[in-house]
Amino acid sequence: MFFLLSFCLCGLLMRGEAQDRATLWRGNDRGGRCHYTFTVPSPVESSCPQIGGPEVEGLKARLNLLEVLVSQLSGGDSRLPGVQQGSGARAQSELQEALNRAVGERNLLQSEKERLERELNGLQLRMEEMRRETERLRNKPCPQQTPMVPPSPTLQDRVSKRPGSGLNPMSHLMTRPSRQGDSSNLRDSAWQYGAPGFQELKAAVTEVPAPGGNEDNTGCGELLSVGEPVTHRKADNIAGKYGIWMQDPEAVSPYGPSMLWRIDAIGAEVRQMFGYEDLEQLSKGFPSKVLLLPELLESTGATLYRGSLYYQRRNSRTLIRYDLASESVAARRELPHAGFHGQFPYSWGGYTDIDLSVDENGLWAVYSTNKAKGAIVISQLDPESLGVKKSWETNIRKNSVANSFIICGKLYTVASYTSRETTINYMYDTETSQGKNLAIPFKNKYGYNSMIDYSLAQRKLFGWDNFHIVSYDVRLGRQQAN
């Protein structure tokens, strides 16, 4: 019926005045049903008051479809056929989880980046320090190696192979201590040594003007002056940066009065002692005897007296008297209350807590105690038993001076171990128990004097200055009458 009515209306209109303007439109509605639509222009209205039509409706339908798709993809709504409401929530949850994982990985990568940057900065700092150290070592002159000179015939005769003995020509130089139970292996001068473990401290000492003195250079009075250092030999390796050299003022057979002894004081086990027939052989580096001490030695405070070596046992306050002839320990005793192993050293460190020496009055020990609060204590020792005979406490701190020595019962201290031009700045007289300031010029020619001792045998000062064995002439005044 509807189709017929529309067709009749179409025929009537086409026969009217506006039949050339009528149009027919056919199309499916939203439900898929076919519609035929006739349009006729209005004879009165030039435009319609509202917009509509199938095109607009189709456009709206397509817009609605797009809105549904967008809503489903964003997880907000699902109006498409067959799409469940929970799928959007699951998609959103998966997206959030993936986002959280990405954020976590980004944070981990950022932390790793920061750690690597810190390590890189540390490595750059270490490289810069190594570069500076390399430059410092490159600019530092290397120790000169003394060429080996063939030994003189006399020395060759001394060390030549004994007939029929079958021993190595140099075997008699290396001797063991005669202590029972000692099974240590002997080593030559190139023994393995570990980290030196030496302290190196610094202290500032005020130098004071020198008072006037007696200009007489005879007798056993006060020290007036010290001569220029004379160099006798330079050590061959690092073990000889610090050391001791000495001569027995009352030598005992089998060693003569001209015999000199040397100990290199750097090494994990300092126990080798090299003997030389005289100063010439020492200068050439040709030892005629090598002893292996039964106990490890500490620092540079050893001395020789009446055929025995007196030294401090490593890391203890124990003193040892080692008999050179029998090559055995003749006595041992603790020095009461003495600081050791870095408690009260000289200003250069080196575990120089106990310093032994010999002068015209006998055997001495220079050290400090907790009771003395670091001030120098002087004790005269019995050379046989090592017992303390008498002690004096001074008012100068031990770690404020670089070294000390005793001449004629008077203690003298050196202000600096590194200054090329320094002074002997203090003297303490054990006879009067009085001390006073001095300013006697003294030279550290090589810039690191680790040992200064008085040699009664030569009436000189012996020193060990930065690998170099040196000696100094001394000038004494006349002993004052009581």
Short mmCIF file of C-alpha atoms in Angstrom, two decimals:
data_model
loop_
_atom_site.label_atom_id
_atom_site.label_comp_id
_atom_site.label_asym_id
_atom_site.label_seq_id
_atom_site.Cartn_x
_atom_site.Cartn_y
_atom_site.Cartn_z
CA MET A 1 0.00 0.00 0.00
CA PHE A 2 2.74 2.37 0.96
CA PHE A 3 4.57 1.62 -2.31
CA LEU A 4 1.50 2.18 -4.44
CA LEU A 5 0.62 5.48 -2.74
CA SER A 6 4.11 6.74 -3.28
CA PHE A 7 4.06 5.75 -6.94
CA CYS A 8 0.76 7.50 -7.58
CA LEU A 9 1.95 10.62 -5.84
CA CYS A 10 5.02 10.55 -8.01
CA GLY A 11 2.93 10.43 -11.15
CA LEU A 12 0.79 13.34 -10.09
CA LEU A 13 3.73 15.50 -9.22
CA MET A 14 5.51 14.72 -12.41
CA ARG A 15 2.53 16.00 -14.32
CA GLY A 16 2.51 19.24 -12.30
CA GLU A 17 4.38 22.45 -12.76
CA ALA A 18 7.42 21.20 -10.86
CA GLN A 19 7.61 17.76 -12.36
CA ASP A 20 11.01 18.48 -13.83
CA ARG A 21 12.32 19.09 -10.36
CA ALA A 22 11.08 15.91 -8.56
CA THR A 23 13.68 13.28 -7.53
CA LEU A 24 13.54 9.75 -6.28
CA TRP A 25 15.93 8.34 -3.63
CA ARG A 26 16.20 4.70 -2.66
CA GLY A 27 18.27 3.29 0.22
CA ASN A 28 18.36 0.97 3.24
CA ASP A 29 17.55 2.26 6.69
CA ARG A 30 19.58 1.37 9.86
CA GLY A 31 17.66 -1.84 10.16
CA GLY A 32 18.47 -2.89 6.60
CA ARG A 33 14.95 -2.25 5.22
CA CYS A 34 14.61 -0.72 1.69
CA HIS A 35 13.02 2.72 1.49
CA TYR A 36 11.97 4.76 -1.55
CA THR A 37 11.89 8.48 -0.94
CA PHE A 38 10.57 11.20 -3.27
CA THR A 39 11.76 14.75 -2.89
CA VAL A 40 9.99 17.80 -4.30
CA PRO A 41 11.28 21.36 -3.97
CA SER A 42 9.04 23.62 -1.93
CA PRO A 43 7.23 26.17 -4.06
CA VAL A 44 7.26 28.64 -1.15
CA GLU A 45 10.36 28.05 1.12
CA SER A 46 13.76 28.75 -0.24
CA SER A 47 15.49 26.76 2.56
CA CYS A 48 14.50 24.25 5.23
CA PRO A 49 14.46 25.36 8.86
CA GLN A 50 16.45 22.23 9.97
CA ILE A 51 19.10 19.95 8.56
CA GLY A 52 18.44 16.27 8.17
CA GLY A 53 18.27 13.57 5.60
CA PRO A 54 19.67 10.14 5.04
CA GLU A 55 23.21 11.42 4.49
CA VAL A 56 23.24 13.03 7.89
CA GLU A 57 21.76 9.96 9.47
CA GLY A 58 24.36 7.74 7.84
CA LEU A 59 27.10 10.07 9.03
CA LYS A 60 25.73 9.90 12.55
CA ALA A 61 25.68 6.13 12.39
CA ARG A 62 29.30 6.02 11.32
CA LEU A 63 30.25 8.48 14.10
CA ASN A 64 28.53 6.32 16.68
CA LEU A 65 30.44 3.29 15.42
CA LEU A 66 33.75 5.18 15.71
CA GLU A 67 32.89 6.29 19.26
CA VAL A 68 32.26 2.68 20.26
CA LEU A 69 35.59 1.57 18.77
CA VAL A 70 37.49 4.36 20.54
CA SER A 71 35.79 3.53 23.82
CA GLN A 72 36.67 -0.15 23.50
CA LEU A 73 40.28 0.54 22.68
CA SER A 74 40.65 2.94 25.61
CA GLY A 75 39.10 0.38 27.97
CA GLY A 76 36.26 2.64 29.01
CA ASP A 77 33.23 1.06 27.29
CA SER A 78 32.48 -1.80 24.93
CA ARG A 79 29.32 -1.50 22.95
CA LEU A 80 30.37 -3.62 19.98
CA PRO A 81 28.56 -6.88 19.50
CA GLY A 82 30.38 -9.84 21.12
CA VAL A 83 32.83 -7.66 23.10
CA GLN A 84 32.67 -8.24 26.86
CA GLN A 85 32.93 -5.43 29.37
CA GLY A 86 35.95 -7.04 31.19
CA SER A 87 38.26 -7.10 28.17
CA GLY A 88 38.98 -3.38 28.45
CA ALA A 89 39.84 -3.72 32.15
CA ARG A 90 42.23 -6.58 31.39
CA ALA A 91 43.88 -4.60 28.63
CA GLN A 92 44.27 -1.63 30.96
CA SER A 93 45.78 -3.87 33.66
CA GLU A 94 48.25 -5.37 31.20
CA LEU A 95 49.22 -1.96 29.91
CA GLN A 96 49.75 -0.70 33.49
CA GLU A 97 51.86 -3.74 34.35
CA ALA A 98 53.99 -3.27 31.26
CA LEU A 99 54.38 0.40 32.16
CA ASN A 100 55.49 -0.49 35.70
CA ARG A 101 58.05 -2.96 34.35
CA ALA A 102 59.40 -0.36 31.97
CA VAL A 103 59.67 2.22 34.78
CA GLY A 104 61.46 -0.31 37.02
CA GLU A 105 63.94 -1.24 34.30
CA ARG A 106 64.56 2.42 33.61
CA ASN A 107 65.31 3.03 37.32
CA LEU A 108 67.69 0.05 37.41
CA LEU A 109 69.49 1.27 34.33
CA GLN A 110 69.75 4.75 35.83
CA SER A 111 71.23 3.35 39.06
CA GLU A 112 73.72 1.23 37.12
CA LYS A 113 74.67 4.23 35.04
CA GLU A 114 75.32 6.31 38.16
CA ARG A 115 77.42 3.50 39.70
CA LEU A 116 79.50 3.15 36.55
CA GLU A 117 79.99 6.91 36.44
CA ARG A 118 81.26 6.87 40.05
CA GLU A 119 83.67 4.02 39.26
CA LEU A 120 84.85 5.87 36.19
CA ASN A 121 85.52 8.98 38.25
CA GLY A 122 87.45 6.88 40.80
CA LEU A 123 89.52 5.26 38.07
CA GLN A 124 90.26 8.64 36.54
CA LEU A 125 91.46 9.94 39.93
CA ARG A 126 93.69 6.88 40.40
CA MET A 127 95.10 7.29 36.91
CA GLU A 128 95.89 10.91 37.67
CA GLU A 129 97.62 9.93 40.93
CA MET A 130 99.62 7.25 39.13
CA ARG A 131 100.55 9.74 36.44
CA ARG A 132 101.83 12.19 39.06
CA GLU A 133 103.74 9.42 40.84
CA THR A 134 105.24 8.30 37.54
CA GLU A 135 106.36 11.86 36.81
CA ARG A 136 107.85 12.13 40.30
CA LEU A 137 109.78 8.86 39.92
CA ARG A 138 110.83 9.80 36.40
CA ASN A 139 112.32 13.06 37.65
CA LYS A 140 114.00 11.38 40.61
CA PRO A 141 117.58 10.28 39.87
CA CYS A 142 118.08 6.53 40.01
CA PRO A 143 120.67 5.12 42.42
CA GLN A 144 123.90 4.52 40.59
CA GLN A 145 125.04 0.93 40.50
CA THR A 146 128.62 0.50 41.59
CA PRO A 147 130.44 -1.69 39.07
CA MET A 148 131.81 -4.90 40.45
CA VAL A 149 135.58 -4.81 40.72
CA PRO A 150 137.53 -8.07 40.91
CA PRO A 151 138.72 -8.70 44.46
CA SER A 152 142.30 -8.09 45.37
CA PRO A 153 144.65 -11.09 45.55
CA THR A 154 144.73 -10.82 49.32
CA LEU A 155 140.96 -11.11 49.58
CA GLN A 156 140.91 -13.89 46.99
CA ASP A 157 143.42 -15.80 49.07
CA ARG A 158 141.20 -15.35 52.11
CA VAL A 159 138.09 -16.67 50.39
CA SER A 160 139.70 -19.25 48.11
CA LYS A 161 138.72 -22.88 48.30
CA ARG A 162 140.49 -24.78 51.03
CA PRO A 163 142.46 -27.80 49.79
CA GLY A 164 140.49 -30.99 50.02
CA SER A 165 137.54 -29.39 51.69
CA GLY A 166 135.17 -29.76 48.71
CA LEU A 167 133.30 -26.61 49.76
CA ASN A 168 132.19 -23.64 47.71
CA PRO A 169 134.90 -20.93 47.69
CA MET A 170 132.53 -18.46 49.43
CA SER A 171 130.86 -20.93 51.79
CA HIS A 172 132.85 -19.90 54.87
CA LEU A 173 131.40 -16.37 54.62
CA MET A 174 127.87 -17.52 55.33
CA THR A 175 127.67 -18.94 58.86
CA ARG A 176 124.79 -20.02 61.00
CA PRO A 177 124.15 -18.97 64.57
CA SER A 178 125.18 -21.72 66.95
CA ARG A 179 121.83 -21.54 68.76
CA GLN A 180 120.28 -24.98 69.17
CA GLY A 181 117.14 -25.69 67.19
CA ASP A 182 117.79 -22.99 64.62
CA SER A 183 116.96 -24.42 61.21
CA SER A 184 116.63 -21.21 59.21
CA ASN A 185 118.23 -21.08 55.80
CA LEU A 186 120.99 -18.63 55.15
CA ARG A 187 120.51 -15.97 52.50
CA ASP A 188 123.00 -13.83 50.65
CA SER A 189 122.86 -10.04 50.36
CA ALA A 190 120.12 -10.28 47.75
CA TRP A 191 117.66 -11.96 50.15
CA GLN A 192 113.96 -11.51 49.52
CA TYR A 193 112.53 -8.71 51.54
CA GLY A 194 108.94 -7.63 51.91
CA ALA A 195 107.26 -4.34 52.72
CA PRO A 196 109.58 -2.35 54.98
CA GLY A 197 106.77 -1.25 57.29
CA PHE A 198 108.80 1.74 58.43
CA GLN A 199 107.23 4.79 59.99
CA GLU A 200 108.16 8.14 58.56
CA LEU A 201 107.12 10.99 60.82
CA LYS A 202 107.98 14.65 60.80
CA ALA A 203 108.55 17.19 63.53
CA ALA A 204 109.48 20.83 63.67
CA VAL A 205 112.22 21.87 66.08
CA THR A 206 113.05 25.41 67.03
CA GLU A 207 116.72 26.20 66.69
CA VAL A 208 118.25 28.59 69.23
CA PRO A 209 121.40 30.69 69.13
CA ALA A 210 124.61 29.05 70.28
CA PRO A 211 126.35 30.27 73.40
CA GLY A 212 130.06 30.86 73.43
CA GLY A 213 132.35 27.87 74.08
CA ASN A 214 135.84 26.71 74.83
CA GLU A 215 137.81 26.68 71.58
CA ASP A 216 140.25 23.99 72.78
CA ASN A 217 139.76 20.82 70.74
CA THR A 218 141.46 18.40 73.11
CA GLY A 219 140.15 16.14 75.85
CA CYS A 220 136.57 14.97 76.39
CA GLY A 221 134.71 18.21 76.82
CA GLU A 222 131.70 19.63 75.07
CA LEU A 223 131.18 19.25 71.32
CA LEU A 224 132.31 22.39 69.50
CA SER A 225 131.82 21.58 65.82
CA VAL A 226 131.10 18.85 63.28
CA GLY A 227 132.94 18.61 59.96
CA GLU A 228 131.68 18.08 56.43
CA PRO A 229 130.28 14.60 55.67
CA VAL A 230 132.67 12.20 53.91
CA THR A 231 131.01 9.55 51.72
CA HIS A 232 132.47 6.03 51.80
CA ARG A 233 129.94 3.95 49.90
CA LYS A 234 126.43 3.94 48.42
CA ALA A 235 124.09 1.00 48.98
CA ASP A 236 123.35 -1.26 46.01
CA ASN A 237 119.58 -1.71 46.47
CA ILE A 238 116.49 -0.50 48.31
CA ALA A 239 117.35 -2.55 51.40
CA GLY A 240 120.15 -0.09 52.03
CA LYS A 241 118.10 3.11 52.17
CA TYR A 242 118.33 2.88 55.97
CA GLY A 243 121.11 1.04 57.76
CA ILE A 244 123.81 0.82 60.41
CA TRP A 245 127.56 0.75 60.16
CA MET A 246 129.87 0.47 63.15
CA GLN A 247 133.27 -0.42 64.51
CA ASP A 248 134.13 -2.09 67.80
CA PRO A 249 136.29 0.24 69.96
CA GLU A 250 137.50 -2.80 71.96
CA ALA A 251 137.56 -5.55 69.36
CA VAL A 252 137.95 -9.18 70.43
CA SER A 253 139.58 -12.03 68.49
CA PRO A 254 139.04 -13.39 65.89
CA TYR A 255 138.22 -9.93 64.53
CA GLY A 256 140.79 -7.16 64.45
CA PRO A 257 140.38 -3.52 65.52
CA SER A 258 140.02 -2.30 61.93
CA MET A 259 137.03 -4.60 61.23
CA LEU A 260 133.89 -2.72 60.16
CA TRP A 261 130.33 -4.07 60.16
CA ARG A 262 127.23 -3.15 58.16
CA ILE A 263 123.53 -3.99 58.50
CA ASP A 264 120.90 -2.98 55.92
CA ALA A 265 117.82 -2.07 57.95
CA ILE A 266 114.99 -2.46 55.40
CA GLY A 267 113.36 -5.83 54.93
CA ALA A 268 110.82 -8.23 56.36
CA GLU A 269 113.63 -10.05 58.20
CA VAL A 270 116.60 -7.87 59.11
CA ARG A 271 119.21 -10.31 60.42
CA GLN A 272 122.23 -10.25 58.08
CA MET A 273 125.43 -8.61 59.26
CA PHE A 274 128.31 -8.03 56.83
CA GLY A 275 131.90 -7.74 58.05
CA TYR A 276 134.75 -5.94 56.23
CA GLU A 277 138.46 -6.12 56.97
CA ASP A 278 138.85 -2.35 56.81
CA LEU A 279 137.34 0.84 55.42
CA GLU A 280 138.81 0.22 51.97
CA GLN A 281 137.07 -3.14 51.65
CA LEU A 282 133.83 -1.57 52.87
CA SER A 283 134.12 1.11 50.20
CA LYS A 284 134.63 -1.57 47.54
CA GLY A 285 131.79 -3.71 48.86
CA PHE A 286 133.86 -6.86 49.55
CA PRO A 287 132.74 -8.50 52.80
CA SER A 288 135.00 -11.06 54.44
CA LYS A 289 132.33 -12.31 56.83
CA VAL A 290 128.55 -12.61 56.87
CA LEU A 291 126.70 -13.43 60.08
CA LEU A 292 123.07 -14.43 60.41
CA LEU A 293 121.58 -13.10 63.64
CA PRO A 294 119.41 -15.55 65.63
CA GLU A 295 116.77 -12.89 66.39
CA LEU A 296 115.33 -10.29 64.02
CA LEU A 297 116.71 -6.79 64.46
CA GLU A 298 114.60 -3.63 64.82
CA SER A 299 115.59 -0.32 63.21
CA THR A 300 118.98 1.48 63.24
CA GLY A 301 119.91 1.59 66.94
CA ALA A 302 122.45 -1.26 67.17
CA THR A 303 126.05 -0.89 68.35
CA LEU A 304 129.28 -2.89 68.86
CA TYR A 305 131.27 -3.17 72.08
CA ARG A 306 133.88 -5.63 73.40
CA GLY A 307 133.24 -8.30 70.78
CA SER A 308 129.44 -8.21 70.99
CA LEU A 309 126.64 -6.74 68.94
CA TYR A 310 123.96 -5.03 71.04
CA TYR A 311 120.57 -4.61 69.41
CA GLN A 312 116.82 -4.45 70.00
CA ARG A 313 114.79 -7.53 69.06
CA ARG A 314 112.07 -6.80 66.53
CA ASN A 315 108.70 -5.64 67.88
CA SER A 316 109.75 -5.82 71.53
CA ARG A 317 111.66 -3.95 74.24
CA THR A 318 114.06 -6.88 74.59
CA LEU A 319 117.77 -6.11 74.25
CA ILE A 320 120.13 -8.80 72.92
CA ARG A 321 123.87 -9.18 73.30
CA TYR A 322 125.16 -11.30 70.44
CA ASP A 323 128.71 -12.63 70.82
CA LEU A 324 130.53 -12.38 67.47
CA ALA A 325 133.17 -15.02 68.26
CA SER A 326 130.78 -17.81 69.28
CA GLU A 327 127.98 -16.52 67.03
CA SER A 328 125.42 -16.99 69.76
CA VAL A 329 123.27 -14.97 72.15
CA ALA A 330 125.25 -14.17 75.28
CA ALA A 331 122.53 -12.21 77.14
CA ARG A 332 119.00 -10.87 76.74
CA ARG A 333 116.93 -8.58 78.91
CA GLU A 334 113.93 -6.29 78.62
CA LEU A 335 114.63 -2.58 78.96
CA PRO A 336 112.12 -1.68 81.72
CA HIS A 337 109.06 0.31 80.55
CA ALA A 338 110.74 1.31 77.28
CA GLY A 339 108.47 2.18 74.38
CA PHE A 340 108.92 0.06 71.26
CA HIS A 341 107.71 -0.42 67.68
CA GLY A 342 106.60 3.14 67.07
CA GLN A 343 105.59 4.36 70.53
CA PHE A 344 108.42 6.87 71.01
CA PRO A 345 110.54 7.03 67.83
CA TYR A 346 112.69 9.84 66.50
CA SER A 347 110.91 12.30 64.21
CA TRP A 348 111.75 10.31 61.05
CA GLY A 349 110.00 7.22 62.44
CA GLY A 350 111.58 3.91 61.48
CA TYR A 351 110.64 2.28 64.83
CA THR A 352 113.64 4.05 66.35
CA ASP A 353 112.28 3.73 69.89
CA ILE A 354 115.47 2.31 71.42
CA ASP A 355 118.86 3.67 70.36
CA LEU A 356 121.99 1.96 71.72
CA SER A 357 125.44 3.56 71.62
CA VAL A 358 128.93 3.41 73.10
CA ASP A 359 131.24 6.20 74.24
CA GLU A 360 134.16 6.70 76.60
CA ASN A 361 131.93 5.83 79.59
CA GLY A 362 130.48 2.56 78.25
CA LEU A 363 127.15 1.31 76.89
CA TRP A 364 124.06 3.54 76.69
CA ALA A 365 120.39 3.30 75.76
CA VAL A 366 118.31 6.28 74.60
CA TYR A 367 114.55 5.74 74.70
CA SER A 368 111.34 6.95 76.38
CA THR A 369 108.55 5.63 78.60
CA ASN A 370 104.91 6.34 79.34
CA LYS A 371 105.96 7.76 82.70
CA ALA A 372 108.32 10.19 80.95
CA LYS A 373 105.47 11.12 78.57
CA GLY A 374 107.70 10.84 75.50
CA ALA A 375 110.69 12.76 76.89
CA ILE A 376 114.12 11.27 76.24
CA VAL A 377 115.37 8.89 78.91
CA ILE A 378 119.08 8.01 79.05
CA SER A 379 120.19 4.80 80.77
CA GLN A 380 123.69 3.47 81.29
CA LEU A 381 123.70 -0.32 80.85
CA ASP A 382 125.87 -3.12 82.17
CA PRO A 383 127.56 -4.51 79.01
CA GLU A 384 127.50 -8.09 80.36
CA SER A 385 123.99 -8.46 81.81
CA LEU A 386 122.24 -5.55 80.03
CA GLY A 387 120.88 -4.39 83.38
CA VAL A 388 120.23 -0.66 83.94
CA LYS A 389 122.92 0.93 86.13
CA LYS A 390 121.54 4.49 86.22
CA SER A 391 118.96 6.59 84.36
CA TRP A 392 118.37 10.26 83.55
CA GLU A 393 115.17 11.88 82.31
CA THR A 394 115.56 14.93 80.08
CA ASN A 395 113.03 17.62 79.18
CA ILE A 396 113.19 17.26 75.39
CA ARG A 397 110.66 15.07 73.60
CA LYS A 398 112.13 12.19 71.63
CA ASN A 399 109.85 12.57 68.62
CA SER A 400 110.79 16.25 68.30
CA VAL A 401 114.36 15.45 67.23
CA ALA A 402 115.68 13.53 64.23
CA ASN A 403 118.44 11.56 65.97
CA SER A 404 120.89 11.62 68.86
CA PHE A 405 124.37 10.45 69.85
CA ILE A 406 126.43 10.38 73.06
CA ILE A 407 130.01 11.62 73.42
CA CYS A 408 131.79 11.67 76.79
CA GLY A 409 128.55 11.10 78.69
CA LYS A 410 126.79 13.97 76.95
CA LEU A 411 123.69 13.44 74.81
CA TYR A 412 123.39 15.56 71.64
CA THR A 413 120.26 15.78 69.47
CA VAL A 414 119.96 16.65 65.76
CA ALA A 415 117.12 18.96 64.72
CA SER A 416 116.24 17.54 61.27
CA TYR A 417 116.92 14.42 59.23
CA THR A 418 115.99 15.95 55.85
CA SER A 419 117.27 19.54 55.90
CA ARG A 420 120.58 19.78 54.11
CA GLU A 421 121.65 22.48 56.55
CA THR A 422 120.43 21.77 60.09
CA THR A 423 121.83 21.98 63.62
CA ILE A 424 122.72 19.97 66.68
CA ASN A 425 120.21 21.78 68.86
CA TYR A 426 120.38 20.32 72.38
CA MET A 427 122.85 18.79 74.82
CA TYR A 428 122.24 16.94 78.09
CA ASP A 429 125.18 16.25 80.44
CA THR A 430 124.70 13.11 82.54
CA GLU A 431 127.47 14.23 84.89
CA THR A 432 125.65 17.41 85.93
CA SER A 433 122.10 16.27 85.04
CA GLN A 434 121.65 19.55 83.19
CA GLY A 435 120.61 20.30 79.62
CA LYS A 436 120.96 23.33 77.38
CA ASN A 437 120.20 24.49 73.85
CA LEU A 438 122.84 24.51 71.13
CA ALA A 439 123.11 25.54 67.48
CA ILE A 440 126.05 23.60 66.04
CA PRO A 441 125.79 23.37 62.22
CA PHE A 442 125.22 19.89 60.83
CA LYS A 443 124.71 18.69 57.24
CA ASN A 444 122.44 15.98 55.86
CA LYS A 445 124.17 15.86 52.51
CA TYR A 446 121.78 13.39 50.88
CA GLY A 447 118.57 14.52 52.53
CA TYR A 448 117.51 11.54 54.70
CA ASN A 449 119.79 10.75 57.63
CA SER A 450 118.42 7.69 59.43
CA MET A 451 121.42 6.85 61.63
CA ILE A 452 123.88 9.10 63.49
CA ASP A 453 126.18 7.50 66.10
CA TYR A 454 129.47 8.30 67.73
CA SER A 455 132.29 5.91 66.84
CA LEU A 456 134.63 5.70 69.79
CA ALA A 457 137.05 3.66 67.67
CA GLN A 458 137.60 6.54 65.23
CA ARG A 459 136.32 9.45 67.38
CA LYS A 460 134.03 10.42 64.52
CA LEU A 461 130.33 10.46 63.86
CA PHE A 462 129.03 7.66 61.64
CA GLY A 463 125.92 8.34 59.56
CA TRP A 464 123.64 6.57 57.08
CA ASP A 465 122.18 9.24 54.81
CA ASN A 466 119.71 8.05 52.16
CA PHE A 467 121.63 4.96 50.89
CA HIS A 468 125.02 6.59 51.66
CA ILE A 469 127.52 5.57 54.33
CA VAL A 470 129.12 8.78 55.63
CA SER A 471 131.33 9.97 58.48
CA TYR A 472 131.94 13.34 60.16
CA ASP A 473 134.96 14.67 62.02
CA VAL A 474 134.15 16.16 65.43
CA ARG A 475 135.87 18.80 67.50
CA LEU A 476 135.60 18.63 71.27
CA GLY A 477 136.47 21.16 73.92
CA ARG A 478 138.52 20.67 77.03
CA GLN A 479 136.79 18.87 79.86
CA GLN A 480 135.87 21.33 82.59
CA ALA A 481 137.28 20.80 86.06
CA ASN A 482 134.77 20.06 88.81
#
